[in-house]
CSV table of C-alpha atoms in Angstrom, one decimal:
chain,number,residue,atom,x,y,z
A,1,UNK,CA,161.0,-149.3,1.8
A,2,UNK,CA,162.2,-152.2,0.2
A,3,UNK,CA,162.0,-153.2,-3.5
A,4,UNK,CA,160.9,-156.6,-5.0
A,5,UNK,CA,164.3,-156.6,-6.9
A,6,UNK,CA,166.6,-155.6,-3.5
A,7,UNK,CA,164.6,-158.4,-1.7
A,8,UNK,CA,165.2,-161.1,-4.4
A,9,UNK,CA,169.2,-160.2,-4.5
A,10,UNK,CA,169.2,-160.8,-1.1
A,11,UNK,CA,167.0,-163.7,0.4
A,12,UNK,CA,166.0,-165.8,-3.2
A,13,UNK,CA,168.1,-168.8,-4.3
A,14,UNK,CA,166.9,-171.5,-7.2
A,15,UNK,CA,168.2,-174.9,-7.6
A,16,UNK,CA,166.9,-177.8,-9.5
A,17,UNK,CA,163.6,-177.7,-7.8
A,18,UNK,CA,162.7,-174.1,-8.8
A,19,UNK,CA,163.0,-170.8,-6.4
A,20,UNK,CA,162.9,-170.3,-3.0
A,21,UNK,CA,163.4,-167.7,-0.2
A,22,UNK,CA,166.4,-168.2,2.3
A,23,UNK,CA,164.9,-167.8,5.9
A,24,UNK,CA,168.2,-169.3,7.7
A,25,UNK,CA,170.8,-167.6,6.2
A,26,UNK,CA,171.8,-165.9,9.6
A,27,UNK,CA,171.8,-169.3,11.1
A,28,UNK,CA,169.5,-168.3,13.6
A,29,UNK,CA,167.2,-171.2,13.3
A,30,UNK,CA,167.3,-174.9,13.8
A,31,UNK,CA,168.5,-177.2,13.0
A,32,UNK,CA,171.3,-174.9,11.5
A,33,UNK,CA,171.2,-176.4,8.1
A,34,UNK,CA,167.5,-175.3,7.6
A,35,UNK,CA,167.1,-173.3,4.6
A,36,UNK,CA,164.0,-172.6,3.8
A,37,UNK,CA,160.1,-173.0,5.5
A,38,UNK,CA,157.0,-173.8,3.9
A,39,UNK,CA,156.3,-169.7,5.3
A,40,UNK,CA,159.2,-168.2,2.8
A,41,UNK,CA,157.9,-170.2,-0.4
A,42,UNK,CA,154.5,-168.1,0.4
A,43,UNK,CA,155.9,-164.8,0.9
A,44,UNK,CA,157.9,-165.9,-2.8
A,45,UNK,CA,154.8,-166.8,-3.9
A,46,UNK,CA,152.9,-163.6,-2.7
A,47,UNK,CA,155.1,-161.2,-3.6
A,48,UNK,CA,156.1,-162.4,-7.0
A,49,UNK,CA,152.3,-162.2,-8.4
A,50,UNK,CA,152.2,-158.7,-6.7
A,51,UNK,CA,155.6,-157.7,-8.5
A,52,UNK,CA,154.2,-159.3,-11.5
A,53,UNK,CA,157.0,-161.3,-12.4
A,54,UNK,CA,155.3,-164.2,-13.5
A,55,UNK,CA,159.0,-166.3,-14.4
A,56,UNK,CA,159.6,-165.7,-10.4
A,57,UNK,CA,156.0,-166.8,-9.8
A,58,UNK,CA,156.6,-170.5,-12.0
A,59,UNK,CA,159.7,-171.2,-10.4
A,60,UNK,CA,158.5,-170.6,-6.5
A,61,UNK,CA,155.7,-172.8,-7.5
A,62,UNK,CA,157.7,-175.3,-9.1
A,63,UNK,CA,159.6,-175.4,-5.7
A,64,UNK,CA,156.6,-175.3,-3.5
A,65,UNK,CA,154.8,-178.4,-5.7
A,66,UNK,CA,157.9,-180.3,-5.1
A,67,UNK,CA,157.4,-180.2,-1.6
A,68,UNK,CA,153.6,-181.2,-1.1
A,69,UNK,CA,152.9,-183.5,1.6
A,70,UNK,CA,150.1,-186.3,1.5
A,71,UNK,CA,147.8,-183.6,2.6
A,72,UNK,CA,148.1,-181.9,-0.6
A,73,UNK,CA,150.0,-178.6,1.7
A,74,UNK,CA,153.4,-178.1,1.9
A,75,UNK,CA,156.2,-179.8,4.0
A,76,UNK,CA,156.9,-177.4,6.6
A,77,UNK,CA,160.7,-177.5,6.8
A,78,UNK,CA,163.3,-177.8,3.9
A,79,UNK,CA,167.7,-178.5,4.8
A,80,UNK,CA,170.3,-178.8,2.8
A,81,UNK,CA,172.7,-181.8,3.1
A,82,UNK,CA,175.5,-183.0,1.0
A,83,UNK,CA,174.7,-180.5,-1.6
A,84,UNK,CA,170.7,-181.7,-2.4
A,85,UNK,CA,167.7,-180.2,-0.7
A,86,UNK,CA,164.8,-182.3,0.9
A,87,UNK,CA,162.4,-181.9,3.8
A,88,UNK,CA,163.9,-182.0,7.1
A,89,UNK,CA,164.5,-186.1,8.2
A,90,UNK,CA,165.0,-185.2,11.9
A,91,UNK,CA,161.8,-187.2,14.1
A,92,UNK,CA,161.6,-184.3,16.4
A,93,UNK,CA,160.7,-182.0,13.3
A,94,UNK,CA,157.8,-183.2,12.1
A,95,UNK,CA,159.0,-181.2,8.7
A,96,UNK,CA,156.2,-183.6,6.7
A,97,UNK,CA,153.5,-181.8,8.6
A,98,UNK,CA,152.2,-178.3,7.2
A,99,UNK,CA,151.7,-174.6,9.0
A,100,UNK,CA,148.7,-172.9,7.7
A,101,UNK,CA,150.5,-169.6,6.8
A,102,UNK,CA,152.8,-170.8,4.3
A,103,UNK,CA,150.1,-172.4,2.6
A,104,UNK,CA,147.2,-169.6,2.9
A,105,UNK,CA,149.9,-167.0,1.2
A,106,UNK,CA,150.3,-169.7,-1.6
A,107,UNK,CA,146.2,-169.9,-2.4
A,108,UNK,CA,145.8,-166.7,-2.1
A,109,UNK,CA,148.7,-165.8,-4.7
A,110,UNK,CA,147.3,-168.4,-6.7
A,111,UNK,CA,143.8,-167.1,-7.0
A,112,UNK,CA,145.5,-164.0,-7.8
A,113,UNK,CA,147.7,-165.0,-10.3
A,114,UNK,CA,144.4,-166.6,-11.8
A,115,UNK,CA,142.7,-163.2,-12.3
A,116,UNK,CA,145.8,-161.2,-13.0
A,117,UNK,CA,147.3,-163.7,-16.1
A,118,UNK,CA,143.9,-165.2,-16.9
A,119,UNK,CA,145.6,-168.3,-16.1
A,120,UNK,CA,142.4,-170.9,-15.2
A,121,UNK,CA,145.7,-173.6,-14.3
A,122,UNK,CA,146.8,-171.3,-11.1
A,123,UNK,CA,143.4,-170.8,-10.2
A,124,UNK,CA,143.1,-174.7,-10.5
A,125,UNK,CA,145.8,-175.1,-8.2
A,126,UNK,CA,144.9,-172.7,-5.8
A,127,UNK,CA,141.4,-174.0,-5.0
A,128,UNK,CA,143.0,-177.6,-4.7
A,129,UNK,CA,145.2,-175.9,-2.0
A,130,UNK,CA,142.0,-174.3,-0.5
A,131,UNK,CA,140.3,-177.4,-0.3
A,132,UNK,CA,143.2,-178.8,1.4
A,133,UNK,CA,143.3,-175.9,3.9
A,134,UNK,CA,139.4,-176.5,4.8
A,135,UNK,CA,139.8,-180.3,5.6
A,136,UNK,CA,143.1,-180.2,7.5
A,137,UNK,CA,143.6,-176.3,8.9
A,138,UNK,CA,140.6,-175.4,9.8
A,139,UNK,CA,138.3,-176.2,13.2
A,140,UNK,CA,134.9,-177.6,12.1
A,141,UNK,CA,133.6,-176.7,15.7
A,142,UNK,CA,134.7,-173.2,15.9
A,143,UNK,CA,135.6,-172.3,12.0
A,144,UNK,CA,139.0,-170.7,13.1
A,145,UNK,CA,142.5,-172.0,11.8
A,146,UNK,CA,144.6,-174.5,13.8
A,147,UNK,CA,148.2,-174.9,13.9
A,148,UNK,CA,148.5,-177.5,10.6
A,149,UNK,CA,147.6,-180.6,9.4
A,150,UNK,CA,149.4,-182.2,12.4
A,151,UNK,CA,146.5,-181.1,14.9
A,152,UNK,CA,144.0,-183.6,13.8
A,153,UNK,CA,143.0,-186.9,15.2
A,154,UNK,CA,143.7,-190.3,12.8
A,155,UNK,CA,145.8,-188.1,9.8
A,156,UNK,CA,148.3,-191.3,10.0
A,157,UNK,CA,150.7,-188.4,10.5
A,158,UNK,CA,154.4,-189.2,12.5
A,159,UNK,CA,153.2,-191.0,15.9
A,160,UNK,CA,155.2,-188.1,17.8
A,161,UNK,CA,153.1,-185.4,16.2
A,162,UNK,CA,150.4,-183.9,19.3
A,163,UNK,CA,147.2,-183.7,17.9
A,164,UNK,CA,143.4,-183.1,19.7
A,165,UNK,CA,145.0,-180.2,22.3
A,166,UNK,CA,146.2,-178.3,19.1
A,167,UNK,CA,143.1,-178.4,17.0
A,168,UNK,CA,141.9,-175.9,19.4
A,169,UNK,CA,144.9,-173.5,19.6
A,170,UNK,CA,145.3,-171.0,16.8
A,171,UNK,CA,147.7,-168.4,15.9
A,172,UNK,CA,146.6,-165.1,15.1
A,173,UNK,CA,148.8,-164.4,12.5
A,174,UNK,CA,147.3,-167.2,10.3
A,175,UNK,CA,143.8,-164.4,10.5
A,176,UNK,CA,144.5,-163.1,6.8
A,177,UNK,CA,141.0,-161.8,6.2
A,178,UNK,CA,141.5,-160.9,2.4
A,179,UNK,CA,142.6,-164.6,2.2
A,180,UNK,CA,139.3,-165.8,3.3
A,181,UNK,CA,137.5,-163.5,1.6
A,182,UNK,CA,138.9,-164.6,-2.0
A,183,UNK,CA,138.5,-168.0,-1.0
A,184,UNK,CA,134.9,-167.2,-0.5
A,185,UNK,CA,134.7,-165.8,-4.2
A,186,UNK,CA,136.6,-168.3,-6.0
A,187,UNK,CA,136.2,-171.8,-4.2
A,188,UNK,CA,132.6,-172.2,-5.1
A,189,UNK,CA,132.4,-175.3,-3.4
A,190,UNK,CA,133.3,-174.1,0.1
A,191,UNK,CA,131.7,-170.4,-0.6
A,192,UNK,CA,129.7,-170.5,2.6
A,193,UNK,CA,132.0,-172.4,4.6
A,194,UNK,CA,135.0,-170.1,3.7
A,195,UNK,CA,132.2,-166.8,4.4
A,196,UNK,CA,132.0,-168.3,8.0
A,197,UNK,CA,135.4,-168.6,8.6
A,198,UNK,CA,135.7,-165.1,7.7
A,199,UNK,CA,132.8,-163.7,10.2
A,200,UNK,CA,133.9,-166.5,12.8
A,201,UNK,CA,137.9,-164.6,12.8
A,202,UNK,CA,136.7,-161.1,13.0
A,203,UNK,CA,134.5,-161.9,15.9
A,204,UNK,CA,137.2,-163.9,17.6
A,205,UNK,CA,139.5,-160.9,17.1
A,206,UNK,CA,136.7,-158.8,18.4
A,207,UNK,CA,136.6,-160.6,21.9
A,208,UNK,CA,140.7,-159.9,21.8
A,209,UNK,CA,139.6,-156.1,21.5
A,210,UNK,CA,137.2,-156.4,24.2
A,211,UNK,CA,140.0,-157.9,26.6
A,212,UNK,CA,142.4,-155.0,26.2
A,213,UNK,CA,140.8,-152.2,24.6
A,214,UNK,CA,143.7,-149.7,25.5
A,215,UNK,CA,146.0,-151.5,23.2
A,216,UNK,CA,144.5,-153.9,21.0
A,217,UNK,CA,147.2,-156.3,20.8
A,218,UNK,CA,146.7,-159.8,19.8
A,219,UNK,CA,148.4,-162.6,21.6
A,220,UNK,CA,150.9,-165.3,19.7
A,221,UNK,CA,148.3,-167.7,20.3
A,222,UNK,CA,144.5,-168.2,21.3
A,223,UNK,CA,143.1,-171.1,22.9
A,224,UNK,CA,139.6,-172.0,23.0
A,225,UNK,CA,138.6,-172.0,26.4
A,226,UNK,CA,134.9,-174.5,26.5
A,227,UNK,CA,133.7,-172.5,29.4
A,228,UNK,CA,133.5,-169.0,28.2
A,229,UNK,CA,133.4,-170.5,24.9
A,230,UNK,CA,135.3,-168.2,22.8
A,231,UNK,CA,139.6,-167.7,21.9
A,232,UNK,CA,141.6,-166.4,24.9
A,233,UNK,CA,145.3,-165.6,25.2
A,234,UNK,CA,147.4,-168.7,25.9
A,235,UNK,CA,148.3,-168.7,29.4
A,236,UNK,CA,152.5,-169.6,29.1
A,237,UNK,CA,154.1,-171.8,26.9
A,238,UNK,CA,151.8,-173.5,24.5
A,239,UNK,CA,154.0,-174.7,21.4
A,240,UNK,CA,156.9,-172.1,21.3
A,241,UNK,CA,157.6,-170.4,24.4
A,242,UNK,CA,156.8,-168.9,27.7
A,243,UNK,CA,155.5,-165.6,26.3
A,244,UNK,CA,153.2,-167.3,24.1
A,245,UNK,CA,150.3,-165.5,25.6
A,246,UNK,CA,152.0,-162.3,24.1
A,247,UNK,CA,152.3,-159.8,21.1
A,248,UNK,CA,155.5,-161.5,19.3
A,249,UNK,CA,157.2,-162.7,16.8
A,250,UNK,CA,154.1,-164.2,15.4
A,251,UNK,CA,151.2,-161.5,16.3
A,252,UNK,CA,153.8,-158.8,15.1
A,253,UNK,CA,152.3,-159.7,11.3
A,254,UNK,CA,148.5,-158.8,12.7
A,255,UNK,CA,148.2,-154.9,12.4
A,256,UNK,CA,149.5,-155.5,8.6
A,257,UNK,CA,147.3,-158.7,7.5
A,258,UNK,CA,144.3,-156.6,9.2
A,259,UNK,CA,145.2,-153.7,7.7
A,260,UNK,CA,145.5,-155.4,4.3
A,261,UNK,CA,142.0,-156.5,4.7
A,262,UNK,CA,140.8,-152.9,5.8
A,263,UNK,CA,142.1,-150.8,3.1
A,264,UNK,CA,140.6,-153.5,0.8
A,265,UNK,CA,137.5,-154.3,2.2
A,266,UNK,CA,136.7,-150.7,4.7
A,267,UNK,CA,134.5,-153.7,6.4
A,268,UNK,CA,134.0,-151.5,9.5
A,269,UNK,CA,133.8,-154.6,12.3
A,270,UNK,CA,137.6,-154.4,12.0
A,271,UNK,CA,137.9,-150.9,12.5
A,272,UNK,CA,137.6,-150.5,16.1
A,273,UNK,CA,140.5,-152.8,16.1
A,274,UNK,CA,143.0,-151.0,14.7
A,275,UNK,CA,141.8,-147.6,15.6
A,276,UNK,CA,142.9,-149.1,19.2
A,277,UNK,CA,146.1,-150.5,17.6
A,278,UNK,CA,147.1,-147.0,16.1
A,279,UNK,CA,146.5,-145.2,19.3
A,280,UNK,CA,148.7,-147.5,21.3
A,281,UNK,CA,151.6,-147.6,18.9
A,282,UNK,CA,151.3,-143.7,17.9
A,283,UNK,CA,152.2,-143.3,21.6
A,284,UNK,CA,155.3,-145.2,21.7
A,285,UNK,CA,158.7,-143.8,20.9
A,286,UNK,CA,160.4,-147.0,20.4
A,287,UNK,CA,158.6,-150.1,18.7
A,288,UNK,CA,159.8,-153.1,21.1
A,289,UNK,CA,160.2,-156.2,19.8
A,290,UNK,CA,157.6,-157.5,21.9
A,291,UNK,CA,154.5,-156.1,24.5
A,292,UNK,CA,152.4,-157.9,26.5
A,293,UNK,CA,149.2,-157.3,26.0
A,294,UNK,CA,148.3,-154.5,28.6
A,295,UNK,CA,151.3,-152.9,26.3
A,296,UNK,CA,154.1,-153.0,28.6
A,297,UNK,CA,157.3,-153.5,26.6
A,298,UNK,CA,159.1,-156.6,27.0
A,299,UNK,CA,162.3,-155.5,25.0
A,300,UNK,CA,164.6,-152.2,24.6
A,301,UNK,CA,165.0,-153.1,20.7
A,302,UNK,CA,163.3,-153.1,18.0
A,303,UNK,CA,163.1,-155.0,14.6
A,304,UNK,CA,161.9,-154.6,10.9
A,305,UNK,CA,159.3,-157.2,11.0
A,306,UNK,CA,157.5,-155.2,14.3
A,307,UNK,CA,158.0,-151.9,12.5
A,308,UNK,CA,157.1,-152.8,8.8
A,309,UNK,CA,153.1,-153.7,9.7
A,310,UNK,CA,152.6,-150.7,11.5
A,311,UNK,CA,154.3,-149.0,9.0
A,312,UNK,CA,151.6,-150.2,6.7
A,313,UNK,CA,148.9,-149.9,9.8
A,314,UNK,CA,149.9,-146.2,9.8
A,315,UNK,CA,149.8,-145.5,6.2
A,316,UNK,CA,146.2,-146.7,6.1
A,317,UNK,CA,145.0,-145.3,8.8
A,318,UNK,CA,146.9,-141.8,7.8
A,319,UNK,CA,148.7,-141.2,10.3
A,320,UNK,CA,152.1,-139.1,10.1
A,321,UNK,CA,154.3,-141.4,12.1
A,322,UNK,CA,154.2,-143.6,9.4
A,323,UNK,CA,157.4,-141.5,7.6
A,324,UNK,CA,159.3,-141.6,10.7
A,325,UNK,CA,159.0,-145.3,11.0
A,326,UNK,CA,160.2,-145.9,7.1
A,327,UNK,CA,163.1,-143.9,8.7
A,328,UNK,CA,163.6,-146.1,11.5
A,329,UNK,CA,163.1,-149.3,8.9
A,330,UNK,CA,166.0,-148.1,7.0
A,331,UNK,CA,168.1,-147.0,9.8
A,332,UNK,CA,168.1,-150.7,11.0
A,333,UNK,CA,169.0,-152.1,8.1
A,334,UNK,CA,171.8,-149.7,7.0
A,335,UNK,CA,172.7,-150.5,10.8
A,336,UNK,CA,172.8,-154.2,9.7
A,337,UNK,CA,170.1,-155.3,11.1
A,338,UNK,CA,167.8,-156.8,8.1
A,339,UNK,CA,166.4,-160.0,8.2
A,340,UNK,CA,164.4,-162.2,6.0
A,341,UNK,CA,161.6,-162.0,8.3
A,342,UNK,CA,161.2,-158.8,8.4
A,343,UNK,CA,162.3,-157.6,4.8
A,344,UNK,CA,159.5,-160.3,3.8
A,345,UNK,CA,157.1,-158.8,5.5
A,346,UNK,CA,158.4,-155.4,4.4
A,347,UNK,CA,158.7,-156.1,0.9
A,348,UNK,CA,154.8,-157.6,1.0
A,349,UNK,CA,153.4,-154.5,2.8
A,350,UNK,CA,154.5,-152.2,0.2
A,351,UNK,CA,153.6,-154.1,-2.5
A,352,UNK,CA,150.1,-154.4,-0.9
A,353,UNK,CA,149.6,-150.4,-0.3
């Protein structure tokens, strides 16, 4: 598996604002001059503090500060023209607005940085970010994340921002239990609150469960649905595209973050999920880069960020097949095919083992 110093080489850059993690270096994403997402600056800031290179940790949160919005999260977007970087201008962008994930990485790693450098100033910042996160990420009705800042009503955010429809979509790979779980120990003044929004996820990703039991896959994204009032799969496009309602590039992250919290926690309501989860992928020869959730693959490939959580999935849950997927992990990337995605999310899962 990847290293913390192999990562860095390849995917960190600094400039006056401190570090942060290339995510467009492939040009893949738009607009092409993209460099870096609110997302990357929390893997930096996550896997730094687990690397325990606290000069790393400074300068990613340097670079992240220097991007907070008026929400007190981070802008979501970051490009580089003529030589500076600043958050993406573009109106269609909405760059100013935040996505939960980048952010809940960043209090998390803070809290953690607290306790492991008795540090009270990162613990400080963290809970400010936490307190952030509660007002604007989270659904007071239903106590599960939204998609940012941008969902609610009257933030005086850009006009073209939708709001109201989104408060009540969420996507499951902002459901980082251990997250929650520290915030319930360390942000004293949203203990209970942060407790709820803990037992309010895993019963959400319960009902998933209960809807396809022989897999246990977890779509993109979940929308509330008033009449059988709990999450459901999105039905088609909701924000990014038609196979929103799928496991993809999003829900790919959910075996690992579960797992995380499992071989942390053992809290057994999550168990039954990815006992189903390591049946379905033990049976597959190939890892797709995408199922739908009766488990039908929807591609011939595969890619590091679908194999690296089960990788971690499997080790947990002791299985064997988790030495023939390192295998595969590094036969795609000495076949070229390594990505910041999914060497992020590599280099985080075994850091977190």
């Amino acid at each position: 598996m990847i290293t913390y110093e192999e990562w860095r080489k390849t995917y960190v850059a600094s400039n006056a604002q401190g570090l942060y993690v290339k995510y467009n270096a492939q040009g893949h994403s738009q607009p092409i001059d993209a460099v870096t997402v609110s997302e990357a600056s929390g893997y930096g800031l996550l896997a730094s503090v687990l690397a325990d290179h606290r000069d790393d940790f400074d300068q990613f949160l340097s670079f992240y500060n220097h991007y907070e919005n008026s929400q007190g999260l981070m802008c979501w977007q970051q490009v580089l023209r003529e030589g500076k970087i600043f958050t993406n201008p573009d109106p269609d962008a909405n760059a100013t607005s935040s996505a939960p994930d980048g952010d809940l990485d960043a209090a998390y790693a803070l809290l953690l940085a607290g306790r492991k450098w008795q540090h009270s100033a990162y613990t400080d910042r963290g809970l400010k970010i936490c307190a952030a996160l509660w007002t604007w990420c989270i659904n007071k009705d239903t106590f599960i994340t939204n998609l940012g800042d941008w969902c609610m009503t009257g933030t005086g955010l850009q006009a073209n921002a939708p709001c109201n429809k989104y408060h009540f979509v969420s996507r499951a790979s902002d459901y980082m239990l251990t997250h929650f779980q520290l915030f319930s120990e360390e942000d004293t003044e949203r203990k209970l609150e942060w407790k709820q929004v803990l037992d309010s996820t895993i019963t959400v990703l319960q009902d998933q469960l209960a809807l396809h039991p022989q897999t246990g896959l977890v779509a993109d994204f979940l929308v509330w649905s008033p009449s059988d009032k709990r999450y459901k799969p999105a039905e088609g496009k909701i924000l990014e595209k038609e196979n929103d309602g799928e496991y993809g590039w999003n829900s790919c992250r959910v075996p690992w973050r579960l797992a995380v919290y499992y071989h942390q926690s053992r809290d057994k309501r999550i168990l039954p999920l990815l006992q189903a989860q390591l049946e379905f992928f033990e049976r597959q020869d190939v890892i797709s880069a995408g199922y739908k959730l009766d488990g039908t693959a929807m591609e011939t490939y595969s890619n590091i960020a679908f194999q690296a959580p089960l990788w971690f999935l499997f080790k947990v849950m002791g299985s064997k097949k988790a030495t023939k997927v390192a295998k595969q992990i590094e036969d795609l990337r000495k076949g070229g095919h390594g990505s910041y995605y999914g060497e992020s999310v590599e280099v985080l899962a075994a850091l977190q083992l």
